[in-house]
């Protein structure tokens, strides 16, 4: 973890950089940095089971998710899971004659979510072709040897098929099960491993599973813990759950063991998951600590994300990646005025890329159709005495921006891209898998996380107006100029894409270099190709100016060695209006969009 120490210095520099007017940044050559792979479906969504119908009843989500797939070549991964996963019960038929029914208790909170096998089929075809789905089984209901979960697994696979259903989870935030009275006080890693083996053993032994060719058998995402390792006051209860404790020998934490002790368990674990919500409305202590400015602070994000480094190392040792399986800015449904601002959008970009650079392979942002943190909401509804429209919030635009960041350059599949954190940003490299293909700098991302409270775009008809900004920054919006020393060839142009908003406090008028989405239909209205470029000077010098509260992406499309004359590169010809419309090779599968 020596690299993390190095990172810290870079990040500390970043927090002061906003005050400087210029900064000189040396971009390390590809062979000088340690990188993690950056996958093109790094940014996913987690949908609360009770809200799946709301999302799949309108075309909005499908339209938006397809727009990402059109840029990256791979639609965002979707996890159907959350609190209501452990309240989902499957029945052959329901008294209401439909395929789902939510039984509400006091304060209209959902007590039980009842579904029939037909429910999975109702949304199976909704998500764009190529979407990888994770489905969270009810792990709480352990009666009759998890008969409910065993039946769910078979029914959801029958509806979705192996092409869509990639993994199961067993339960949601299982480290809160004692507190919820779903397990006794002795609930811990050892008992979890026994129960994991029992339920997965039953699923794996089932006829339907055994009949599948080996490469089509859904795997399991293990863990699914909520407690942030380094923030004890946010733990609901005392337990020993952590990815380290789950996957290492109790006697020697540097050696793989625990759940991966048996080869047959290791073979079915596709990934490990944890959840993180840096802020929360769930209790009064945390309610009083909530602040928009905390999202505009790279050091706070670093403190939140770096606590997973030991968990990543443990998952690496155990042979499967760690995933941020459910997250958002503020837990218990979010906080308008924080979660639905342009500040949250910049935070989201920084979070996904920082996570990837620390080794969190993918990050899934939670969606509820009436949640204040959702990137988009499919239907109008009433909340806190306000009537809201369906619509799109600023953090949707961070996804579109990240799509541009991870999109492959040229026409070739590009799976070996790595990342490195830099002061204020990230460097993305490609190649390096062979000696004759040296690792090359592809892209650079810079974020100015300083706060600028503007006076435009303060409201958004899909969110509460009661929280619209009332504090405004004075004077002219500051900017600074970055002088970059890159390994790019003199005379070439880097294309420039910006994530733009009127201010940290804005709830609308956010764009990705002018690209906007219709809040009702989800249609991409402008393509965002402004033609802005940054010319590479002598010795790879690049100069770029960015305003306070802004993100910028630099891409070097011309990837041939220096000295080769520029001509229409193979990749450029495939692009129409900046969007990839071709067939791209993704992990050996051909996916046409
Ligand atoms: C189900 O959970 C309860 C509560 O922790 C426990 O007493 C019981 O033994 C569990 N049943 C099985 C089959 O594990
Ligand atoms: C699961 O546990 C039950 C009750 O202890 C046991 O009868 C059954 O054999 C176990 N199944 C598997 C696959 O481990
Ligand atoms: C891991 O297990 C040890 C030993 O049982 C325990 O002391 C520690 O608190 C556990 N870690 C977490 C994060 O629960
Ligand atoms: C995130 O970091 C902030 C600042 O250090 C801290 O107050 C908060 O508790 C952290 N939250 C989590 C869940 O790590
Ligand atoms: C909604 O209106 C009712 C009745 O006027 C009032 O009592 C309540 O405090 C309001 N709630 C919110 C969140 O403003
Ligand atoms: C910006 O506005 C938000 C609320 O919209 C407020 O919480 C924050 O303190 C303001 N920050 C500055 C530096 O003006
Ligand atoms: C940067 O700030 C300076 C000083 O306020 C201003 O003159 C200039 O127009 C700004 N440039 C951009 C691109 O915003
Ligand atoms: C770089 O961009 C400038 C300005 O758009 C243009 O004049 C020039 O021809 C471009 N150079 C190359 C090598 O594409
Ligand atoms: C800003 O957003 C509002 C509300 O979404 C919209 O009506 C307005 O046209 C937008 N203005 C610009 C300049 O895009
Ligand atoms: C600078 C750097 O390498 N950033 C991250 C990329 O991934 C490695 C993991 O190998 C992290 O340790 C670094 O923090």
XYZ file of C-alpha atoms in Angstrom, residues 7 50 116 135 145 157 160 192 287 314 353 396 482 543 545:
15
model
C -1.473 9.437 -3.419
C -39.931 -2.150 -4.589
C -44.926 -14.070 -8.344
C -30.293 -10.032 -8.287
C -33.794 -23.971 4.665
C -32.959 -17.155 -13.816
C -33.763 -13.333 -17.233
C -22.439 -16.412 7.548
C -28.590 14.933 10.200
C -8.255 -8.909 0.932
C -12.547 7.394 -10.557
C -27.057 11.895 -14.333
C -3.070 24.005 -15.744
C -2.324 24.167 -21.372
C -8.070 26.520 -18.317
